[in-house]
Tab-separated table of C-alpha atoms in Angstrom:
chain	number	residue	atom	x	y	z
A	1	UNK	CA	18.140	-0.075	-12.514
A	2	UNK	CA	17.553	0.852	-16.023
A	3	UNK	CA	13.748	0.100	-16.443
A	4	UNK	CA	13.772	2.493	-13.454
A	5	UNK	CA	15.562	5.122	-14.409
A	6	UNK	CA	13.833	4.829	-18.080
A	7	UNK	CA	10.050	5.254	-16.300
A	8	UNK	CA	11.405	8.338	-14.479
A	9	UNK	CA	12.629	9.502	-17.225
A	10	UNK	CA	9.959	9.254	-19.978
A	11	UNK	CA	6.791	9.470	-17.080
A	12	UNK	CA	8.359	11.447	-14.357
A	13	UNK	CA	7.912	15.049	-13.997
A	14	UNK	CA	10.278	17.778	-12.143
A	15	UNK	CA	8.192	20.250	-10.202
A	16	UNK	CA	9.193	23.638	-8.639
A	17	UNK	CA	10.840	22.594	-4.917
A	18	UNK	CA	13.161	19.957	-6.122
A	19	UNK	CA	9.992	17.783	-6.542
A	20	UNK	CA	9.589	14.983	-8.429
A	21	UNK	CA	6.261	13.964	-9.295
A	22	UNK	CA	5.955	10.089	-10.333
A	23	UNK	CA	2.539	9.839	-9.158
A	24	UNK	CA	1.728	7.918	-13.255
A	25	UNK	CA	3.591	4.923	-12.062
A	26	UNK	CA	5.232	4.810	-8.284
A	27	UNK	CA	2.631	6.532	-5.910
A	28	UNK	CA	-0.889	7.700	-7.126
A	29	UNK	CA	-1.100	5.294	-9.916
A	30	UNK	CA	1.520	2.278	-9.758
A	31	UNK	CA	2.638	-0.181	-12.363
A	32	UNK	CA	2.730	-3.419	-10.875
A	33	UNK	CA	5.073	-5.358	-13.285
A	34	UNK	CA	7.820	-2.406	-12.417
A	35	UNK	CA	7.114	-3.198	-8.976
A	36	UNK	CA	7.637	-6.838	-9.495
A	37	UNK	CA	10.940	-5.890	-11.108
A	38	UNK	CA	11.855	-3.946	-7.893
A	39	UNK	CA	10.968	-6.363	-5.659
A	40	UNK	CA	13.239	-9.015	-7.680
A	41	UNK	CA	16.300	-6.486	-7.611
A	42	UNK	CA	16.005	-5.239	-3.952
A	43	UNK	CA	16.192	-9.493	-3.203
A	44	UNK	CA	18.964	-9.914	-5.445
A	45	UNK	CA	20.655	-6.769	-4.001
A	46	UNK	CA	20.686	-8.290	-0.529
A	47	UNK	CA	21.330	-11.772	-1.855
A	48	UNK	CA	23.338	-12.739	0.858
A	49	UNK	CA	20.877	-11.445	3.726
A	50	UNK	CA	18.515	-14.363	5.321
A	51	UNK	CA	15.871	-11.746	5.646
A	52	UNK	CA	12.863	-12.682	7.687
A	53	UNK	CA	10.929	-9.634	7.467
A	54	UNK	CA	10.336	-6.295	5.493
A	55	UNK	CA	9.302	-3.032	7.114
A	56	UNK	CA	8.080	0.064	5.251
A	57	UNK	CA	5.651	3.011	5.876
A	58	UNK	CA	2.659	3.230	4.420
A	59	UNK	CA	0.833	3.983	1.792
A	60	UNK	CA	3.488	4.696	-1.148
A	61	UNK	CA	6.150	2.044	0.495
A	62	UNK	CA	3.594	-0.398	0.792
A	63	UNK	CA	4.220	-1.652	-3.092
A	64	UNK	CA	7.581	-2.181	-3.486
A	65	UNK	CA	7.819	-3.312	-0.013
A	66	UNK	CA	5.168	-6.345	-0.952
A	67	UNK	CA	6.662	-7.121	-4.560
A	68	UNK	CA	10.217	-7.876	-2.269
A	69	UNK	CA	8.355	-9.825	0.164
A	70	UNK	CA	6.674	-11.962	-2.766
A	71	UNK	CA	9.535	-12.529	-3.700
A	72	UNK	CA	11.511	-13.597	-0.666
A	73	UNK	CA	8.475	-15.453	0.886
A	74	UNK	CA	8.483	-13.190	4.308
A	75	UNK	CA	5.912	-10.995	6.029
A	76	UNK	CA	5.683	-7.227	5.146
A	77	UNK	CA	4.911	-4.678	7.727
A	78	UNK	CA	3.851	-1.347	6.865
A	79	UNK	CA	4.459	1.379	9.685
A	80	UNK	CA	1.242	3.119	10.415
A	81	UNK	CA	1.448	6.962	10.301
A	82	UNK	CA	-1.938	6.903	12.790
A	83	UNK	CA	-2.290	4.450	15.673
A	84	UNK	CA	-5.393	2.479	14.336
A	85	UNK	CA	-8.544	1.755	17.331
A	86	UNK	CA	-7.373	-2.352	16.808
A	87	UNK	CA	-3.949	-1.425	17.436
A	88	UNK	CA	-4.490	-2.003	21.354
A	89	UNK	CA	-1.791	-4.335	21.899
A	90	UNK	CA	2.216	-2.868	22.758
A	91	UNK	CA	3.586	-0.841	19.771
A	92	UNK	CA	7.070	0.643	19.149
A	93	UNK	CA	6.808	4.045	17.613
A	94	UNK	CA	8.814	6.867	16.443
A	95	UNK	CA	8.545	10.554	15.462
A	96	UNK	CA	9.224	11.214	11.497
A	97	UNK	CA	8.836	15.021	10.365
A	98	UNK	CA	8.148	15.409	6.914
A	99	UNK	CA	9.960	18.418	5.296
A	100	UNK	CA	7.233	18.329	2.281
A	101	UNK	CA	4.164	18.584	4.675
A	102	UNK	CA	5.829	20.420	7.163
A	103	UNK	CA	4.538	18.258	10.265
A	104	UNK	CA	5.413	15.444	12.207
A	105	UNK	CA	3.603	12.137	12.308
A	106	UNK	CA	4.427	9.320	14.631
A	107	UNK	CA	5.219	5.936	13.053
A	108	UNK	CA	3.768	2.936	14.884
A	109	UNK	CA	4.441	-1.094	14.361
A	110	UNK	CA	2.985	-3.409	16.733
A	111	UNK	CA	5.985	-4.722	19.063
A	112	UNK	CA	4.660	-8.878	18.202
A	113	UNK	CA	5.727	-8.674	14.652
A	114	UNK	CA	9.228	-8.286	15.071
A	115	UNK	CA	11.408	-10.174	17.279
A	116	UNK	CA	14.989	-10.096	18.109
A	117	UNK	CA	15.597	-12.552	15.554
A	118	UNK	CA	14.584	-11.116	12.716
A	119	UNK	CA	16.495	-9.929	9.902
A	120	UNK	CA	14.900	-6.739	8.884
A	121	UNK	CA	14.880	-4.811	5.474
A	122	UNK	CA	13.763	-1.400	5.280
A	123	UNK	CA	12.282	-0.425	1.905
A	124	UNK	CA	11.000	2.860	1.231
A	125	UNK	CA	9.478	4.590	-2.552
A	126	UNK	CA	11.759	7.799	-1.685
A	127	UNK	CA	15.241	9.378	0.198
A	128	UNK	CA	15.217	12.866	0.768
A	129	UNK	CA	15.964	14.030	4.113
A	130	UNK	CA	15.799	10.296	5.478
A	131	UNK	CA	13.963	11.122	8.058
A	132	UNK	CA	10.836	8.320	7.242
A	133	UNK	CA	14.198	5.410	7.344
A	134	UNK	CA	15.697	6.814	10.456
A	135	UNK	CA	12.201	6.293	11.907
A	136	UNK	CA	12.223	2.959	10.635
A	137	UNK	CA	15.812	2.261	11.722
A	138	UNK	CA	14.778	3.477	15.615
A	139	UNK	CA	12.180	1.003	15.696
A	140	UNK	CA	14.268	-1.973	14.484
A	141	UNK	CA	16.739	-1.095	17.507
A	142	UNK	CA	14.096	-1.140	19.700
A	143	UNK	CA	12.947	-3.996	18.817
A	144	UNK	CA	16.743	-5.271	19.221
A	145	UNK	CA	16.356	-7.115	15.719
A	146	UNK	CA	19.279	-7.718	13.303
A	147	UNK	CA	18.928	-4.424	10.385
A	148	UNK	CA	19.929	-5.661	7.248
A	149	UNK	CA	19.880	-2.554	5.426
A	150	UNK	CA	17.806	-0.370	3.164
A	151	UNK	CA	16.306	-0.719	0.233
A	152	UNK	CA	15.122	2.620	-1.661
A	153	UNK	CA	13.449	2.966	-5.099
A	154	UNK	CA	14.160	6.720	-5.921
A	155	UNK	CA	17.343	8.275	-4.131
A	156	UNK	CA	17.743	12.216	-4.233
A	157	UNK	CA	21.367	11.885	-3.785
A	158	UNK	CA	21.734	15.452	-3.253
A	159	UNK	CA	19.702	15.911	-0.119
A	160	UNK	CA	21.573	14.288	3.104
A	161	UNK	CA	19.593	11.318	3.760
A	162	UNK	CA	21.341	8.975	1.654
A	163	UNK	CA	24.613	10.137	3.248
A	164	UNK	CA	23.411	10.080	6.663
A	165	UNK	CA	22.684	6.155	6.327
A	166	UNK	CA	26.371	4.787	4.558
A	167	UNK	CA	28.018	6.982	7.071
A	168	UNK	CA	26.322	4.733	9.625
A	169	UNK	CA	27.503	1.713	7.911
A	170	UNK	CA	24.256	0.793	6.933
A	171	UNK	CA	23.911	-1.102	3.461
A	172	UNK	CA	21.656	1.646	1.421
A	173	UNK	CA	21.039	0.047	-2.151
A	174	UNK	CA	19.032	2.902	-4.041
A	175	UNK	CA	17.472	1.650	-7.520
A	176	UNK	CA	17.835	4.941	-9.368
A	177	UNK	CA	20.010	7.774	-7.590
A	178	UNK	CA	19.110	11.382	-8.531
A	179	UNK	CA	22.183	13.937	-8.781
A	180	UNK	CA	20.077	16.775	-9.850
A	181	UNK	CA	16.733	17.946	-10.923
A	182	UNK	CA	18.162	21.450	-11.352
A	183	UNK	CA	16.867	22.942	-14.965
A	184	UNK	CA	13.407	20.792	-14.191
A	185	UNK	CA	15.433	17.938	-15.513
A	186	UNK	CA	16.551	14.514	-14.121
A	187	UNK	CA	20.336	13.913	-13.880
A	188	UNK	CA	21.312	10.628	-12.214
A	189	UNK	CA	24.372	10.207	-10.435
A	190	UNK	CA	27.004	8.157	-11.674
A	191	UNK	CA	28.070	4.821	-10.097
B	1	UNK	CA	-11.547	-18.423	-1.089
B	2	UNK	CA	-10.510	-21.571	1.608
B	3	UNK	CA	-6.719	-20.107	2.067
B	4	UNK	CA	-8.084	-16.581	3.565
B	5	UNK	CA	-10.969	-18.288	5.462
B	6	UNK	CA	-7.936	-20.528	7.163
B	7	UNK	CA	-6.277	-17.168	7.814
B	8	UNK	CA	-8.663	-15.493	9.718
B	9	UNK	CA	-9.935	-18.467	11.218
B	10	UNK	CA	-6.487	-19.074	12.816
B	11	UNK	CA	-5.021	-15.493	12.739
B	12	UNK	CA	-7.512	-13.429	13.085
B	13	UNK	CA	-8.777	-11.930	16.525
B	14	UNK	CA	-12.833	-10.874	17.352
B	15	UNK	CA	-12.465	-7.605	19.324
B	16	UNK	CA	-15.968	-5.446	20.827
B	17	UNK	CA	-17.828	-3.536	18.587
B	18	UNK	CA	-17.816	-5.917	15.709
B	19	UNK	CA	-14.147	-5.489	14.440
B	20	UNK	CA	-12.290	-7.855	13.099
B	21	UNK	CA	-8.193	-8.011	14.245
B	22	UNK	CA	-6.563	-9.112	10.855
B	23	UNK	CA	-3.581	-7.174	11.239
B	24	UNK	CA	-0.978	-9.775	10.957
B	25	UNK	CA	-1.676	-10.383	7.507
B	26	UNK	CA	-3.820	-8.234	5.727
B	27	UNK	CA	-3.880	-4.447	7.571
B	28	UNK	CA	-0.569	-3.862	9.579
B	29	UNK	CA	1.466	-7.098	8.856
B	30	UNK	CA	1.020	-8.454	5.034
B	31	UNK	CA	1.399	-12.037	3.741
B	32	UNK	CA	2.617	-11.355	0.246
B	33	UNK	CA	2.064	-14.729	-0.671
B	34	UNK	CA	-1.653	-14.991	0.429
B	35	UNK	CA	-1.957	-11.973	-1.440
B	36	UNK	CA	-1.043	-12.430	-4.116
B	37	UNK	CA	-3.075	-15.994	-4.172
B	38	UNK	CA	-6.292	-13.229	-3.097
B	39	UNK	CA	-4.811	-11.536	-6.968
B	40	UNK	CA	-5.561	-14.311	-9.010
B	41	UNK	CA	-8.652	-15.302	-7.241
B	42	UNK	CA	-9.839	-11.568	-8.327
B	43	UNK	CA	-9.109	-12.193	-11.595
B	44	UNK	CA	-10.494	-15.684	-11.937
B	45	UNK	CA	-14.091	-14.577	-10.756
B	46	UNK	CA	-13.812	-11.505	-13.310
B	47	UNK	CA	-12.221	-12.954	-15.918
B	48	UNK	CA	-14.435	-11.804	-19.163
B	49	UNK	CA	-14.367	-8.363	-18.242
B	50	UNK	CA	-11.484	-6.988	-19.812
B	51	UNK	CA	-10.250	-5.265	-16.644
B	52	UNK	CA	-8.108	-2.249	-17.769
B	53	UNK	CA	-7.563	-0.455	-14.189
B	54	UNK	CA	-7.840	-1.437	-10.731
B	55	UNK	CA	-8.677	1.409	-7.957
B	56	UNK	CA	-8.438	1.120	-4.291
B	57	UNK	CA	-7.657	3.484	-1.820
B	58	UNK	CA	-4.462	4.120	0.233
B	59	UNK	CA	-3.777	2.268	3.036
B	60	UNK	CA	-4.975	-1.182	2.931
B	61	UNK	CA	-6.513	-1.991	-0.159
B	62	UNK	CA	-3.040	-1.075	-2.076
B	63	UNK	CA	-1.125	-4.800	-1.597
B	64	UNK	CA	-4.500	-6.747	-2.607
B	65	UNK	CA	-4.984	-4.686	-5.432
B	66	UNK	CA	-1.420	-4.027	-6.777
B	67	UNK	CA	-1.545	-8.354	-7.140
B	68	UNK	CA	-4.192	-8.554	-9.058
B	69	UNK	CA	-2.954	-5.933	-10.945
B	70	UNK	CA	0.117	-7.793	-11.985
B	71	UNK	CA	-1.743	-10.772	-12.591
B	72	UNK	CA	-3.619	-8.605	-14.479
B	73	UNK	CA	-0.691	-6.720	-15.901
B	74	UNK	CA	-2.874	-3.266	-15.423
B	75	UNK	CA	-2.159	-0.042	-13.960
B	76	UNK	CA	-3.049	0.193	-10.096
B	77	UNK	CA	-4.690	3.675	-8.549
B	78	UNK	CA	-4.609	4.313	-4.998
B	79	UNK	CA	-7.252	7.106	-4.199
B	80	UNK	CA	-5.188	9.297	-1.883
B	81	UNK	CA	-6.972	10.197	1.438
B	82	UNK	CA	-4.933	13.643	1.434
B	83	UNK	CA	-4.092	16.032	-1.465
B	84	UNK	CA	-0.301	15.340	-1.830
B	85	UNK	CA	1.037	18.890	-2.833
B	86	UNK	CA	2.256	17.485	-6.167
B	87	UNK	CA	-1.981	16.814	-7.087
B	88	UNK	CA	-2.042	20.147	-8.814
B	89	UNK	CA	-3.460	18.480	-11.961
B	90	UNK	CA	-8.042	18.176	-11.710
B	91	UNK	CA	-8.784	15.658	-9.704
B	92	UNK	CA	-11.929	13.670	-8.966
B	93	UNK	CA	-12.789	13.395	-5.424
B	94	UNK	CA	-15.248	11.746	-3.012
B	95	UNK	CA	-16.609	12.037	0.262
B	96	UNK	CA	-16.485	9.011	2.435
B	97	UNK	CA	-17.132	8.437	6.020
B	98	UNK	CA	-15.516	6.190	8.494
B	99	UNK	CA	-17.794	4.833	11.377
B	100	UNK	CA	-14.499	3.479	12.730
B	101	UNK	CA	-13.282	6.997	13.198
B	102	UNK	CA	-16.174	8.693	13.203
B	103	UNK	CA	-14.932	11.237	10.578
B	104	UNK	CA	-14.898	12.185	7.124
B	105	UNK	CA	-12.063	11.583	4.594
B	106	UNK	CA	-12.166	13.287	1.161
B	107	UNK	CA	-10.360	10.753	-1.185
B	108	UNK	CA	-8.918	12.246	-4.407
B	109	UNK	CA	-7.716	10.403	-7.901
B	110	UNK	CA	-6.209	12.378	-10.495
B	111	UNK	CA	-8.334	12.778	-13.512
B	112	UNK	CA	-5.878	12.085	-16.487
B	113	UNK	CA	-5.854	8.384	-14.477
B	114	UNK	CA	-9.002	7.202	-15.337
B	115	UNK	CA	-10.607	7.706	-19.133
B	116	UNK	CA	-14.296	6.750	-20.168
B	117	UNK	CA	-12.364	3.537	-22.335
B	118	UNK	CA	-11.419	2.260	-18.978
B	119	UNK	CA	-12.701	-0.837	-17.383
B	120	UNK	CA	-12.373	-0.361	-14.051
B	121	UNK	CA	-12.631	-3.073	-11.193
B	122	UNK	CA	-12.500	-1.871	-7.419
B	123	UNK	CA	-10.540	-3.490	-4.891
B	124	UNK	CA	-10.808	-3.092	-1.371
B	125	UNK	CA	-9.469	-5.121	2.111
B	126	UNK	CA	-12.889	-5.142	4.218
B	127	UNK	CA	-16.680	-3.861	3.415
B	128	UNK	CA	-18.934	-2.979	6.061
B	129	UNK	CA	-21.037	0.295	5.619
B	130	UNK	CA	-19.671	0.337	1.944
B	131	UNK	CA	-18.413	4.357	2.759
B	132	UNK	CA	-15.091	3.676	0.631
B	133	UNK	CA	-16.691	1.642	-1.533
B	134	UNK	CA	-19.692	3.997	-2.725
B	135	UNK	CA	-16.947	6.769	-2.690
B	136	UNK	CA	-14.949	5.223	-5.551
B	137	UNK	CA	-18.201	3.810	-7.322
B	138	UNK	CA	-18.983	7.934	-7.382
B	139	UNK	CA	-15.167	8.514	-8.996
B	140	UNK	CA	-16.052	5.721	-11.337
B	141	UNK	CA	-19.146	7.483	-12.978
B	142	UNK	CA	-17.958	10.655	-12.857
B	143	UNK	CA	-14.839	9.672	-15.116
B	144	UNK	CA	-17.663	8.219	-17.143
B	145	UNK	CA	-15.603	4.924	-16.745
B	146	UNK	CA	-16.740	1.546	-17.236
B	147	UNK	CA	-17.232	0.023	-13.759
B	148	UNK	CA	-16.818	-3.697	-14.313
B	149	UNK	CA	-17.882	-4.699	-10.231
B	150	UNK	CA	-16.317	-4.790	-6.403
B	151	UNK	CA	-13.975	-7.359	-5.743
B	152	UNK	CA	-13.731	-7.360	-1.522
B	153	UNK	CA	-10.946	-9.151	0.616
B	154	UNK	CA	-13.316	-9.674	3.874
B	155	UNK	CA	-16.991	-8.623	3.471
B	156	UNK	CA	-19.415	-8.140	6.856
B	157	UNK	CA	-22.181	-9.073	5.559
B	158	UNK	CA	-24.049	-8.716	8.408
B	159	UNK	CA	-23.371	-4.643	7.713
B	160	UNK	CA	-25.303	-2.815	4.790
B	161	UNK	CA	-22.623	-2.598	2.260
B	162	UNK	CA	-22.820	-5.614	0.575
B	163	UNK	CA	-26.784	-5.224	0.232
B	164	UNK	CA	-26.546	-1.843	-1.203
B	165	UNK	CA	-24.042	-2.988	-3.889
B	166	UNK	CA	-25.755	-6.231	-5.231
B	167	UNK	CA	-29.193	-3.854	-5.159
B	168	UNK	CA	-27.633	-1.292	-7.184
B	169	UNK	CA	-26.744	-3.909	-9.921
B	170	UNK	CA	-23.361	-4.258	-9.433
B	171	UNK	CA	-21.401	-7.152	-9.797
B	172	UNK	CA	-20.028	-7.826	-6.178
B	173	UNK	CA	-16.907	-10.870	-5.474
B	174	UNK	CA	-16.250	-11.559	-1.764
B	175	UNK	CA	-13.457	-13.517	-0.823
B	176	UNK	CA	-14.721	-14.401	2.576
B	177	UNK	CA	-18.033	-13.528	3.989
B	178	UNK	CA	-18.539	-12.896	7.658
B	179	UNK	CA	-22.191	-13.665	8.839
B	180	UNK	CA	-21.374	-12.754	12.210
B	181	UNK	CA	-18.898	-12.274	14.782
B	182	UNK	CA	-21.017	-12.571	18.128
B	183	UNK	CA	-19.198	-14.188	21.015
B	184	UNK	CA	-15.670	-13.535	20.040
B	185	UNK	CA	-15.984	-16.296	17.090
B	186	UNK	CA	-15.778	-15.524	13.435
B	187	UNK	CA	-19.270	-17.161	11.428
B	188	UNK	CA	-18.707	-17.583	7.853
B	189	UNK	CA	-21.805	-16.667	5.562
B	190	UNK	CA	-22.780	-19.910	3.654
B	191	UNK	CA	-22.824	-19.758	-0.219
């Protein structure tokens, strides 16, 4: 996605550790009419779909994840990383370590939201290691729903994540896919 | 705002200890499309103030305010609740404390974000004790930003926060204001 790949470009910033920081426009700050533009190409992406629901983790997910729900008409969940005191009622939940923090935090969505009849799409801000998705992917099995795949705005193609999900024959559309940030520059990868 | 009184009247659950279940639209589950209705009402009720940035802080607050920042067409900041390693830039920061969880939560937005030639409006999903609230207010004037007023998704206003707002001068916007929530029901304060 051009517009995309043009904000990482000209606002991003490649940080020791493979890291790149888009915190101006993605998640710190976010630019809502890039969002929008997301959300349009994630639906138009999985055209063919009938999705009925969109599941992310919060809190950098959460706006990308909304901007495709806007513009499908369906509900949004956001995983929460901490079981909240009102979330009292039967949750599915899964363990997601986080290679950047080092720890790992359990995922939780409340098991009434999605139903065996859903069609779910997973959206997530990053892919690194995948482990955040195949969080996300354990709790749509459990919840026996139908996955319809998973939408990603910024792909590190180089770490295994991305690989990990096509070799499960999951649909993975990633927006911009990175090759390298070797040199602390971007390199996208090539269709 | 008659749509999101509707929604908590019929969606919304009374649980002890004064909280208020909106999780299947607003906190856990989103409706996109009521938010995004919640965006414009924002905007309509400050609509001569030449909003330039809208803050909020991660989780919760981010879908209500990244709509009425692309009504808006503005930049969206989420104060983060954590340092994310890439925040090596300055940083303004707050304390706020949750009664909820009984704890503290330092809330950080990077500096270059917010400039004394911004006109900032705050957005936030519920107001009770006005902790996250006063936090960002503090951000605000340290930044030596313009702070245009509070624009709140559900206000308690049977809970200090909403007093201590309007008495400090600032401009407050409710959508829907609870005047009580005593045996299980949901009152609504009258205008």
């Amino acid at each position: 996605m051009k517009e995309l790949e043009d904000a990482i470009k000209n606002k991003g910033q490649v940080l020791p550790g493979n890291i790149l920081k888009v915190n101006s426009f993605l998640n710190h700050q976010i630019d809502p009419t890039l969002m929008y533009e997301i959300g349009k190409e994630f639906v138009k992406r999985f055209a063919d779909d009938n999705i009925t629901k969109v599941i992310t983790v919060e809190s950098s997910g959460i706006a990308p994840a909304v901007m495709t729900g806007l513009v499908l008409g369906v509900p949004v969940i956001f995983a929460r990383k901490k079981k909240p005191s009102t979330l009292n009622d039967a949750a599915y939940s899964a363990d997601v370590y986080s290679y950047t923090k080092q720890k790992t935090n359990r995922i939780f969505i409340e098991k009434k939201f999605i139903s065996p009849n859903d069609n779910v799409l997973i959206i997530d801000d990053f892919l690194a290691n995948g482990e955040a998705t195949k969080g996300m992917i354990k709790i749509v099995k459990a919840a026996q729903a139908h996955l319809v795949g998973v939408g990603i705005v910024i792909e590190k193609s180089f770490q295994p994540g991305a690989d990990w999900i096509t070799n499960h024959g999951i649909h993975l559309e990633s927006l911009a896919r990175i090759a390298s940030l070797n040199d602390n520059e971007v390199t996208f990868k090539k269709d």
